[in-house]
Amino acid sequence: MVDTGLEAYRFSISWSRLIPNGRGPVNPKGLQYYNSLINELVSHGIQPHVTLCHDDVPQVLEDEYGGWLSEKIINDFIAYADICFKEFGDRVLHWTTVNEANVFALGGYDLGFTPPGRCSPHVGIGPCSRGNSSTEPYIVAHNMLLTHSSVFRLYKRKYKSTQHGFVGLNIFAYRFIPHTNATADEGATLRAYAFYLGWFISPLIFGDYPVTMKDRVGSRMPTFTRQESEQVKGAIDFIGLNHYATLHVKDRPSAFERDYRDFSTDAAIQLVFEQGGVTPKGEYPWTQPGLRAVLEYFKKTYGNLPIYIHENGQTTPRNATLNDTGRVEYLHAYIRNLLDAMRNGSNVRGYFSWSFLDGLELLDGYKSAYGLYYVDLDDKNLTRYPKLSQQWYSNFLKGKSRKSNVNLEIGKEVSHSSESEFSS
């Protein structure tokens, strides 16, 4: 990280690793692990940005009361967060309660492709043994918002004056654009933003869900009491934003008329991903980056809250080449797009490329790779090798601009590449 020039590193704490039973005694080895990690980062001048829940919940709590499906999780999560603030808050200033809260609710409880894999039989992407897609995503989201706001209030009351840190929530955001110029598709695009972003951000800014969601979901939409609304409203120091690509939105009025209902049919939209002619299959397009448009939407709709870009990066099939020119093109385009947004007034405080190392990805394990560093899984030492993108990103962070011939090697394979000149 030091060689690359990173000033901050984002990671998550595993609730189960720190408190194996979900509540009660702290695991001393887990505590030691995170203290060592944080101390190592700080000693090298790297700010730790910590996420408290990244799709993982102690299994014992999932078995006991259904995890996020129950309001019981609120008090258990508050106690977990309290321990983290107490033990690590003297060195950690930036706390995110839940990663991709909207995707967590949809993937885990509507479509069933992420933990805990719940969905209705006729809705899910994969086979689910249990679940109700028409109600559970909304229940889980409601409990997340009540939990997040409770943790925010705890920190403000108990730790803010001495630790001076910040508590935010992370959501996933596509850039949505109408598939056609038809009025119906333009209206569907506004609904897409309301359902995917407003679902979580509107309560935190205005104290309630978007009107269009409440109208369409009806009695299946949980409601905030007056006290809960006051608790949730304003309970955020920053928004963590994960963004990768643009989707086209089609109006789908027939979905709203179906007998069964879930998030997608409530929104009555169809999302279309278009690869783009110059982009290799399996990679995200970079010719028309959408980060500025998303940031402009946030600024216009919710005010100019501080935003950290927690994830932005390029996916490639996992292979042995280090000449990831597509990732270089992507990062260059999106960072320039981000700069345009900041010049136009967006209150962005930081940017994290996803990811520093190739890792275990949520959706396809080791089949895809996002890292600036390749990790050789066939080597027992898991040796790391910098990719072309790491060298470009490092030069960018250090204010360098150059052309160079780069020799990149893994084992016996050697690739040669001429690095394009990009200005920082």
Tab-separated table of C-alpha atoms in Angstrom:
chain	number	residue	atom	x	y	z
A	1	MET	CA	0.000	0.000	0.000
A	2	VAL	CA	2.829	2.379	0.835
A	3	ASP	CA	4.589	1.598	-2.450
A	4	THR	CA	1.359	2.249	-4.340
A	5	GLY	CA	0.830	5.540	-2.537
A	6	LEU	CA	-2.449	4.786	-0.785
A	7	GLU	CA	-3.561	7.182	1.943
A	8	ALA	CA	-6.503	5.087	3.139
A	9	TYR	CA	-7.650	1.468	3.181
A	10	ARG	CA	-11.204	0.232	3.510
A	11	PHE	CA	-11.928	-3.104	5.169
A	12	SER	CA	-14.711	-4.788	7.096
A	13	ILE	CA	-14.763	-6.255	10.579
A	14	SER	CA	-16.370	-9.667	10.835
A	15	TRP	CA	-18.942	-9.609	13.617
A	16	SER	CA	-18.502	-13.370	14.097
A	17	ARG	CA	-14.739	-13.089	14.303
A	18	LEU	CA	-14.956	-10.504	17.063
A	19	ILE	CA	-18.003	-11.879	18.933
A	20	PRO	CA	-18.461	-15.537	17.915
A	21	ASN	CA	-21.890	-15.920	19.516
A	22	GLY	CA	-23.206	-12.632	18.177
A	23	ARG	CA	-23.434	-11.227	21.681
A	24	GLY	CA	-21.492	-11.723	24.893
A	25	PRO	CA	-17.755	-12.425	25.248
A	26	VAL	CA	-15.255	-10.924	22.812
A	27	ASN	CA	-12.829	-13.289	21.103
A	28	PRO	CA	-9.368	-12.080	22.234
A	29	LYS	CA	-7.707	-13.422	19.068
A	30	GLY	CA	-10.184	-11.544	16.910
A	31	LEU	CA	-9.559	-8.383	18.901
A	32	GLN	CA	-5.811	-8.851	18.542
A	33	TYR	CA	-6.119	-9.408	14.796
A	34	TYR	CA	-7.965	-6.155	14.137
A	35	ASN	CA	-5.788	-4.159	16.525
A	36	SER	CA	-2.705	-5.415	14.699
A	37	LEU	CA	-4.175	-4.566	11.301
A	38	ILE	CA	-5.261	-1.077	12.353
A	39	ASN	CA	-1.945	-0.361	14.080
A	40	GLU	CA	-0.006	-1.459	11.011
A	41	LEU	CA	-2.063	0.811	8.759
A	42	VAL	CA	-1.782	3.816	11.067
A	43	SER	CA	1.958	3.339	11.544
A	44	HIS	CA	2.372	3.788	7.788
A	45	GLY	CA	0.129	6.831	7.571
A	46	ILE	CA	-2.819	4.952	6.054
A	47	GLN	CA	-6.290	5.839	7.334
A	48	PRO	CA	-8.467	2.827	8.230
A	49	HIS	CA	-12.055	3.089	6.963
A	50	VAL	CA	-14.102	0.369	8.648
A	51	THR	CA	-17.342	-1.312	7.603
A	52	LEU	CA	-19.211	-3.130	10.377
A	53	CYS	CA	-21.378	-5.430	8.233
A	54	HIS	CA	-20.398	-6.631	4.767
A	55	ASP	CA	-23.064	-9.287	4.103
A	56	ASP	CA	-22.066	-11.369	7.131
A	57	VAL	CA	-24.163	-11.953	10.251
A	58	PRO	CA	-23.283	-14.387	13.064
A	59	GLN	CA	-24.962	-17.688	12.210
A	60	VAL	CA	-26.201	-18.063	15.761
A	61	LEU	CA	-28.325	-14.915	15.377
A	62	GLU	CA	-29.569	-16.029	11.976
A	63	ASP	CA	-30.667	-19.320	13.547
A	64	GLU	CA	-32.115	-17.722	16.666
A	65	TYR	CA	-34.337	-15.029	15.194
A	66	GLY	CA	-33.672	-14.713	11.453
A	67	GLY	CA	-30.965	-12.059	11.534
A	68	TRP	CA	-32.031	-8.864	9.767
A	69	LEU	CA	-35.627	-10.071	9.516
A	70	SER	CA	-36.112	-9.378	13.212
A	71	GLU	CA	-35.967	-6.128	15.157
A	72	LYS	CA	-34.010	-8.087	17.760
A	73	ILE	CA	-30.915	-7.524	15.661
A	74	ILE	CA	-30.979	-3.814	16.502
A	75	ASN	CA	-29.819	-4.189	20.101
A	76	ASP	CA	-27.299	-6.909	19.251
A	77	PHE	CA	-25.787	-4.774	16.472
A	78	ILE	CA	-25.652	-1.721	18.755
A	79	ALA	CA	-23.698	-3.757	21.321
A	80	TYR	CA	-21.329	-5.008	18.597
A	81	ALA	CA	-20.787	-1.481	17.267
A	82	ASP	CA	-20.228	-0.193	20.794
A	83	ILE	CA	-17.392	-2.672	21.279
A	84	CYS	CA	-15.824	-1.640	17.966
A	85	PHE	CA	-16.022	2.064	18.836
A	86	LYS	CA	-14.586	1.399	22.281
A	87	GLU	CA	-11.726	-0.836	21.135
A	88	PHE	CA	-10.742	0.765	17.822
A	89	GLY	CA	-12.243	4.254	17.812
A	90	ASP	CA	-9.096	5.947	19.048
A	91	ARG	CA	-7.528	5.131	15.660
A	92	VAL	CA	-10.551	4.782	13.351
A	93	LEU	CA	-12.423	7.922	12.294
A	94	HIS	CA	-14.618	6.602	9.478
A	95	TRP	CA	-17.275	3.999	10.219
A	96	THR	CA	-19.768	2.478	7.774
A	97	THR	CA	-22.564	0.453	9.330
A	98	VAL	CA	-23.707	-1.673	6.373
A	99	ASN	CA	-22.143	-2.258	2.968
A	100	GLU	CA	-24.456	-1.963	-0.046
A	101	ALA	CA	-27.554	-1.987	2.120
A	102	ASN	CA	-29.852	-1.974	-0.925
A	103	VAL	CA	-28.089	-4.897	-2.610
A	104	PHE	CA	-27.917	-6.760	0.705
A	105	ALA	CA	-31.699	-6.508	1.061
A	106	LEU	CA	-32.419	-7.414	-2.568
A	107	GLY	CA	-29.770	-10.066	-3.103
A	108	GLY	CA	-30.413	-11.806	0.183
A	109	TYR	CA	-34.186	-11.520	0.538
A	110	ASP	CA	-35.713	-10.855	-2.895
A	111	LEU	CA	-33.597	-12.592	-5.559
A	112	GLY	CA	-31.735	-14.965	-3.260
A	113	PHE	CA	-28.288	-14.768	-4.887
A	114	THR	CA	-26.437	-13.418	-1.834
A	115	PRO	CA	-26.507	-14.488	1.822
A	116	PRO	CA	-28.763	-15.638	3.380
A	117	GLY	CA	-30.294	-16.739	0.052
A	118	ARG	CA	-33.993	-16.162	0.699
A	119	CYS	CA	-36.632	-15.626	-2.001
A	120	SER	CA	-40.034	-16.696	-3.247
A	121	PRO	CA	-39.857	-19.733	-5.560
A	122	HIS	CA	-41.043	-17.887	-8.674
A	123	VAL	CA	-38.847	-14.816	-8.155
A	124	GLY	CA	-35.303	-15.806	-7.201
A	125	ILE	CA	-32.325	-16.166	-9.503
A	126	GLY	CA	-31.285	-19.330	-7.719
A	127	PRO	CA	-33.309	-21.974	-5.891
A	128	CYS	CA	-34.363	-20.791	-2.423
A	129	SER	CA	-35.614	-23.132	0.274
A	130	ARG	CA	-37.476	-20.347	2.045
A	131	GLY	CA	-38.361	-16.680	1.882
A	132	ASN	CA	-40.986	-14.174	0.764
A	133	SER	CA	-39.798	-11.738	-1.892
A	134	SER	CA	-42.888	-9.555	-1.607
A	135	THR	CA	-42.275	-8.533	2.000
A	136	GLU	CA	-38.849	-9.523	3.323
A	137	PRO	CA	-36.663	-7.022	1.423
A	138	TYR	CA	-38.720	-4.155	2.818
A	139	ILE	CA	-38.650	-5.566	6.364
A	140	VAL	CA	-34.888	-6.056	6.248
A	141	ALA	CA	-34.288	-2.563	4.858
A	142	HIS	CA	-36.449	-1.086	7.598
A	143	ASN	CA	-34.483	-2.905	10.290
A	144	MET	CA	-31.210	-1.795	8.711
A	145	LEU	CA	-32.280	1.834	8.795
A	146	LEU	CA	-33.388	1.604	12.426
A	147	THR	CA	-30.129	-0.155	13.309
A	148	HIS	CA	-27.939	2.279	11.414
A	149	SER	CA	-29.625	5.308	12.960
A	150	SER	CA	-29.367	3.790	16.450
A	151	VAL	CA	-25.635	3.213	15.961
A	152	PHE	CA	-25.232	6.747	14.606
A	153	ARG	CA	-26.989	8.162	17.687
A	154	LEU	CA	-24.883	5.966	19.983
A	155	TYR	CA	-21.661	7.237	18.470
A	156	LYS	CA	-22.801	10.852	18.593
A	157	ARG	CA	-23.853	10.538	22.231
A	158	LYS	CA	-20.993	8.455	23.602
A	159	TYR	CA	-17.914	8.832	21.386
A	160	LYS	CA	-18.129	11.836	19.052
A	161	SER	CA	-16.778	14.387	21.527
A	162	THR	CA	-13.612	12.381	22.212
A	163	GLN	CA	-13.007	10.400	19.027
A	164	HIS	CA	-14.270	12.984	16.504
A	165	GLY	CA	-15.217	10.336	13.957
A	166	PHE	CA	-17.986	9.916	11.388
A	167	VAL	CA	-20.692	7.293	10.769
A	168	GLY	CA	-22.160	6.607	7.340
A	169	LEU	CA	-24.113	4.064	5.296
A	170	ASN	CA	-23.013	2.479	2.025
A	171	ILE	CA	-25.283	1.846	-0.944
A	172	PHE	CA	-24.788	0.538	-4.454
A	173	ALA	CA	-25.691	2.885	-7.308
A	174	TYR	CA	-25.952	2.375	-11.032
A	175	ARG	CA	-26.290	5.328	-13.304
A	176	PHE	CA	-29.783	4.974	-14.756
A	177	ILE	CA	-30.706	6.420	-18.145
A	178	PRO	CA	-33.936	5.998	-20.150
A	179	HIS	CA	-33.772	3.258	-22.773
A	180	THR	CA	-35.633	5.517	-25.195
A	181	ASN	CA	-36.809	9.115	-25.278
A	182	ALA	CA	-40.348	7.983	-24.490
A	183	THR	CA	-41.979	9.696	-21.534
A	184	ALA	CA	-42.749	6.291	-20.017
A	185	ASP	CA	-39.057	5.323	-19.960
A	186	GLU	CA	-38.108	8.682	-18.472
A	187	GLY	CA	-40.637	8.154	-15.691
A	188	ALA	CA	-39.359	4.613	-15.155
A	189	THR	CA	-35.833	5.997	-14.757
A	190	LEU	CA	-36.974	8.305	-11.971
A	191	ARG	CA	-38.670	5.327	-10.296
A	192	ALA	CA	-35.470	3.322	-10.578
A	193	TYR	CA	-33.568	6.005	-8.686
A	194	ALA	CA	-36.333	6.265	-6.081
A	195	PHE	CA	-36.490	2.505	-5.519
A	196	TYR	CA	-32.767	1.765	-5.547
A	197	LEU	CA	-31.374	4.900	-3.884
A	198	GLY	CA	-34.282	6.745	-2.307
A	199	TRP	CA	-35.296	3.572	-0.478
A	200	PHE	CA	-32.440	4.166	1.970
A	201	ILE	CA	-31.360	7.756	1.447
A	202	SER	CA	-34.772	9.452	1.617
A	203	PRO	CA	-35.456	8.272	5.198
A	204	LEU	CA	-32.011	9.478	6.268
A	205	ILE	CA	-32.564	12.907	4.709
A	206	PHE	CA	-36.321	13.463	4.952
A	207	GLY	CA	-37.440	10.936	7.588
A	208	ASP	CA	-39.572	8.727	5.326
A	209	TYR	CA	-39.571	6.514	2.244
A	210	PRO	CA	-40.161	7.992	-1.237
A	211	VAL	CA	-43.842	8.603	-1.976
A	212	THR	CA	-43.707	6.523	-5.153
A	213	MET	CA	-42.473	3.518	-3.165
A	214	LYS	CA	-45.128	3.870	-0.496
A	215	ASP	CA	-47.852	4.180	-3.133
A	216	ARG	CA	-46.715	1.136	-5.084
A	217	VAL	CA	-45.722	-1.185	-2.246
A	218	GLY	CA	-48.728	-0.263	-0.132
A	219	SER	CA	-49.330	-2.145	3.101
A	220	ARG	CA	-46.239	-4.298	2.554
A	221	MET	CA	-44.074	-1.218	3.158
A	222	PRO	CA	-43.125	-0.851	6.826
A	223	THR	CA	-43.893	2.518	8.382
A	224	PHE	CA	-41.867	4.679	10.726
A	225	THR	CA	-43.457	5.883	13.924
A	226	ARG	CA	-43.015	9.586	14.569
A	227	GLN	CA	-40.217	8.846	17.004
A	228	GLU	CA	-38.496	6.483	14.542
A	229	SER	CA	-38.769	9.058	11.768
A	230	GLU	CA	-37.074	11.636	13.967
A	231	GLN	CA	-34.401	9.097	14.884
A	232	VAL	CA	-33.634	8.169	11.275
A	233	LYS	CA	-33.784	11.666	9.800
A	234	GLY	CA	-30.354	13.239	9.734
A	235	ALA	CA	-28.635	10.130	11.090
A	236	ILE	CA	-25.767	10.199	8.621
A	237	ASP	CA	-22.390	11.915	8.388
A	238	PHE	CA	-21.548	10.653	4.909
A	239	ILE	CA	-22.766	8.371	2.147
A	240	GLY	CA	-20.555	5.516	1.020
A	241	LEU	CA	-21.121	4.930	-2.691
A	242	ASN	CA	-20.289	1.844	-4.740
A	243	HIS	CA	-20.567	2.444	-8.479
A	244	TYR	CA	-19.415	0.461	-11.500
A	245	ALA	CA	-21.653	0.867	-14.529
A	246	THR	CA	-24.664	2.356	-16.330
A	247	LEU	CA	-27.994	0.624	-16.926
A	248	HIS	CA	-30.782	1.542	-19.340
A	249	VAL	CA	-34.295	1.604	-17.912
A	250	LYS	CA	-37.472	0.467	-19.673
A	251	ASP	CA	-40.963	1.056	-18.387
A	252	ARG	CA	-42.725	-2.254	-17.689
A	253	PRO	CA	-46.307	-1.447	-16.670
A	254	SER	CA	-47.458	-5.042	-17.099
A	255	ALA	CA	-45.238	-6.082	-14.162
A	256	PHE	CA	-47.351	-4.018	-11.804
A	257	GLU	CA	-50.400	-6.076	-12.776
A	258	ARG	CA	-48.970	-9.506	-11.924
A	259	ASP	CA	-50.468	-11.656	-9.197
A	260	TYR	CA	-47.195	-11.959	-7.298
A	261	ARG	CA	-45.230	-8.909	-6.271
A	262	ASP	CA	-41.641	-8.179	-5.382
A	263	PHE	CA	-39.264	-5.224	-5.616
A	264	SER	CA	-38.948	-5.380	-9.408
A	265	THR	CA	-42.664	-5.677	-10.123
A	266	ASP	CA	-43.390	-2.912	-7.604
A	267	ALA	CA	-41.027	-0.617	-9.485
A	268	ALA	CA	-42.427	-1.837	-12.843
A	269	ILE	CA	-39.129	-1.412	-14.629
A	270	GLN	CA	-36.768	-3.475	-16.739
A	271	LEU	CA	-33.028	-2.869	-16.451
A	272	VAL	CA	-30.877	-3.380	-19.546
A	273	PHE	CA	-27.089	-3.620	-19.572
A	274	GLU	CA	-25.420	-2.666	-22.846
A	275	GLN	CA	-21.843	-3.849	-23.241
A	276	GLY	CA	-20.599	-1.215	-25.670
A	277	GLY	CA	-18.680	-1.888	-28.857
A	278	VAL	CA	-15.108	-1.289	-27.665
A	279	THR	CA	-15.412	-3.108	-24.348
A	280	PRO	CA	-14.307	-6.743	-24.120
A	281	LYS	CA	-16.967	-9.166	-22.960
A	282	GLY	CA	-16.965	-9.543	-19.196
A	283	GLU	CA	-15.679	-6.028	-18.538
A	284	TYR	CA	-17.514	-2.820	-17.680
A	285	PRO	CA	-17.689	-0.155	-20.418
A	286	TRP	CA	-15.554	2.919	-19.814
A	287	THR	CA	-16.314	5.141	-22.792
A	288	GLN	CA	-19.274	6.874	-21.110
A	289	PRO	CA	-18.573	6.854	-17.349
A	290	GLY	CA	-21.623	7.553	-15.207
A	291	LEU	CA	-20.124	8.552	-11.875
A	292	ARG	CA	-20.631	12.268	-12.403
A	293	ALA	CA	-24.291	11.741	-13.281
A	294	VAL	CA	-24.879	9.711	-10.107
A	295	LEU	CA	-23.176	12.346	-7.973
A	296	GLU	CA	-25.191	15.101	-9.638
A	297	TYR	CA	-28.367	13.161	-8.832
A	298	PHE	CA	-27.381	12.915	-5.167
A	299	LYS	CA	-26.518	16.602	-4.995
A	300	LYS	CA	-29.753	17.687	-6.644
A	301	THR	CA	-32.077	15.281	-4.816
A	302	TYR	CA	-30.619	14.914	-1.332
A	303	GLY	CA	-28.393	17.915	-0.805
A	304	ASN	CA	-24.633	17.977	-0.915
A	305	LEU	CA	-23.780	15.468	1.797
A	306	PRO	CA	-20.175	14.275	2.033
A	307	ILE	CA	-19.671	11.217	-0.184
A	308	TYR	CA	-16.907	8.647	-0.239
A	309	ILE	CA	-16.571	6.539	-3.365
A	310	HIS	CA	-16.049	3.245	-1.563
A	311	GLU	CA	-15.918	1.035	-4.634
A	312	ASN	CA	-15.218	1.738	-8.276
A	313	GLY	CA	-13.227	-0.536	-10.520
A	314	GLN	CA	-12.999	-2.880	-13.444
A	315	THR	CA	-13.731	-6.598	-13.545
A	316	THR	CA	-11.758	-8.973	-15.714
A	317	PRO	CA	-11.732	-12.746	-15.996
A	318	ARG	CA	-9.171	-14.197	-13.665
A	319	ASN	CA	-6.094	-15.167	-15.703
A	320	ALA	CA	-2.329	-14.853	-15.739
A	321	THR	CA	-1.927	-11.596	-17.639
A	322	LEU	CA	-0.874	-8.478	-15.829
A	323	ASN	CA	-1.443	-6.198	-18.817
A	324	ASP	CA	-4.894	-5.071	-17.720
A	325	THR	CA	-5.170	-2.175	-20.128
A	326	GLY	CA	-8.972	-2.242	-19.793
A	327	ARG	CA	-8.674	-1.488	-16.083
A	328	VAL	CA	-6.290	1.385	-16.809
A	329	GLU	CA	-8.736	2.823	-19.345
A	330	TYR	CA	-11.606	2.397	-16.890
A	331	LEU	CA	-9.853	4.026	-13.938
A	332	HIS	CA	-8.638	6.905	-16.056
A	333	ALA	CA	-12.110	7.584	-17.458
A	334	TYR	CA	-13.917	7.305	-14.128
A	335	ILE	CA	-11.443	9.344	-12.112
A	336	ARG	CA	-11.597	12.090	-14.724
A	337	ASN	CA	-15.398	11.855	-14.575
A	338	LEU	CA	-15.198	12.174	-10.788
A	339	LEU	CA	-12.993	15.230	-11.109
A	340	ASP	CA	-15.609	16.838	-13.365
A	341	ALA	CA	-18.242	16.226	-10.696
A	342	MET	CA	-16.062	17.738	-7.978
A	343	ARG	CA	-15.346	20.782	-10.115
A	344	ASN	CA	-19.108	21.143	-10.415
A	345	GLY	CA	-19.482	21.161	-6.643
A	346	SER	CA	-20.000	17.537	-5.600
A	347	ASN	CA	-18.897	17.073	-2.008
A	348	VAL	CA	-16.726	13.997	-2.549
A	349	ARG	CA	-14.212	13.425	0.254
A	350	GLY	CA	-12.408	10.312	-0.944
A	351	TYR	CA	-12.077	7.611	-3.600
A	352	PHE	CA	-11.272	3.912	-3.203
A	353	SER	CA	-10.519	1.701	-6.176
A	354	TRP	CA	-12.011	-1.783	-5.903
A	355	SER	CA	-9.871	-3.554	-5.268
A	356	PHE	CA	-6.326	-3.411	-3.975
A	357	LEU	CA	-5.797	-7.189	-4.322
A	358	ASP	CA	-7.570	-9.868	-6.308
A	359	GLY	CA	-9.938	-11.458	-3.821
A	360	LEU	CA	-12.844	-13.797	-3.250
A	361	GLU	CA	-15.746	-12.084	-5.021
A	362	LEU	CA	-19.265	-12.405	-3.648
A	363	LEU	CA	-20.957	-13.530	-6.861
A	364	ASP	CA	-18.432	-15.778	-8.596
A	365	GLY	CA	-15.632	-16.587	-6.180
A	366	TYR	CA	-12.254	-16.575	-7.927
A	367	LYS	CA	-13.569	-16.534	-11.500
A	368	SER	CA	-13.308	-12.749	-11.768
A	369	ALA	CA	-10.660	-10.313	-10.628
A	370	TYR	CA	-10.792	-6.642	-9.658
A	371	GLY	CA	-7.386	-6.168	-8.082
A	372	LEU	CA	-4.559	-3.801	-8.846
A	373	TYR	CA	-2.404	-6.707	-7.677
A	374	TYR	CA	-2.638	-10.250	-8.990
A	375	VAL	CA	-2.610	-12.945	-6.307
A	376	ASP	CA	-1.154	-16.277	-7.431
A	377	LEU	CA	-3.472	-18.859	-5.879
A	378	ASP	CA	-1.299	-21.696	-7.211
A	379	ASP	CA	1.613	-20.486	-5.091
A	380	LYS	CA	1.487	-21.598	-1.454
A	381	ASN	CA	2.884	-18.172	-0.508
A	382	LEU	CA	0.076	-16.426	-2.433
A	383	THR	CA	2.628	-14.153	-4.085
A	384	ARG	CA	1.367	-10.758	-5.220
A	385	TYR	CA	2.296	-9.197	-8.551
A	386	PRO	CA	1.541	-5.589	-9.538
A	387	LYS	CA	-0.574	-5.221	-12.641
A	388	LEU	CA	-0.234	-2.472	-15.214
A	389	SER	CA	-3.169	-0.749	-13.491
A	390	GLN	CA	-1.239	-0.650	-10.212
A	391	GLN	CA	1.628	1.115	-11.876
A	392	TRP	CA	-0.698	3.588	-13.571
A	393	TYR	CA	-2.683	4.218	-10.391
A	394	SER	CA	0.472	4.640	-8.334
A	395	ASN	CA	1.847	7.158	-10.816
A	396	PHE	CA	-1.478	8.987	-10.769
A	397	LEU	CA	-1.521	9.181	-6.966
A	398	LYS	CA	2.052	10.437	-6.948
A	399	GLY	CA	1.350	13.068	-9.607
A	400	LYS	CA	3.454	11.413	-12.284
A	401	SER	CA	2.748	11.092	-15.984
A	402	ARG	CA	4.966	9.023	-18.214
A	403	LYS	CA	5.318	6.602	-21.074
A	404	SER	CA	7.207	3.431	-20.346
A	405	ASN	CA	7.725	-0.079	-21.510
A	406	VAL	CA	6.608	-2.446	-18.792
A	407	ASN	CA	7.756	-6.038	-18.461
A	408	LEU	CA	5.197	-8.042	-16.539
A	409	GLU	CA	5.864	-11.581	-15.460
A	410	ILE	CA	4.094	-14.382	-13.640
A	411	GLY	CA	6.186	-17.505	-13.395
A	412	LYS	CA	7.356	-18.320	-16.901
A	413	GLU	CA	4.896	-16.070	-18.681
A	414	VAL	CA	6.197	-12.704	-19.749
A	415	SER	CA	4.041	-10.024	-21.313
A	416	HIS	CA	5.170	-6.742	-22.828
A	417	SER	CA	3.118	-3.593	-22.896
A	418	SER	CA	3.569	0.039	-23.742
A	419	GLU	CA	1.858	2.075	-21.084
A	420	SER	CA	-0.217	4.912	-22.502
A	421	GLU	CA	0.392	8.395	-21.193
A	422	PHE	CA	-2.302	9.702	-18.908
A	423	SER	CA	-2.122	13.003	-17.127
A	424	SER	CA	-3.160	13.258	-13.496
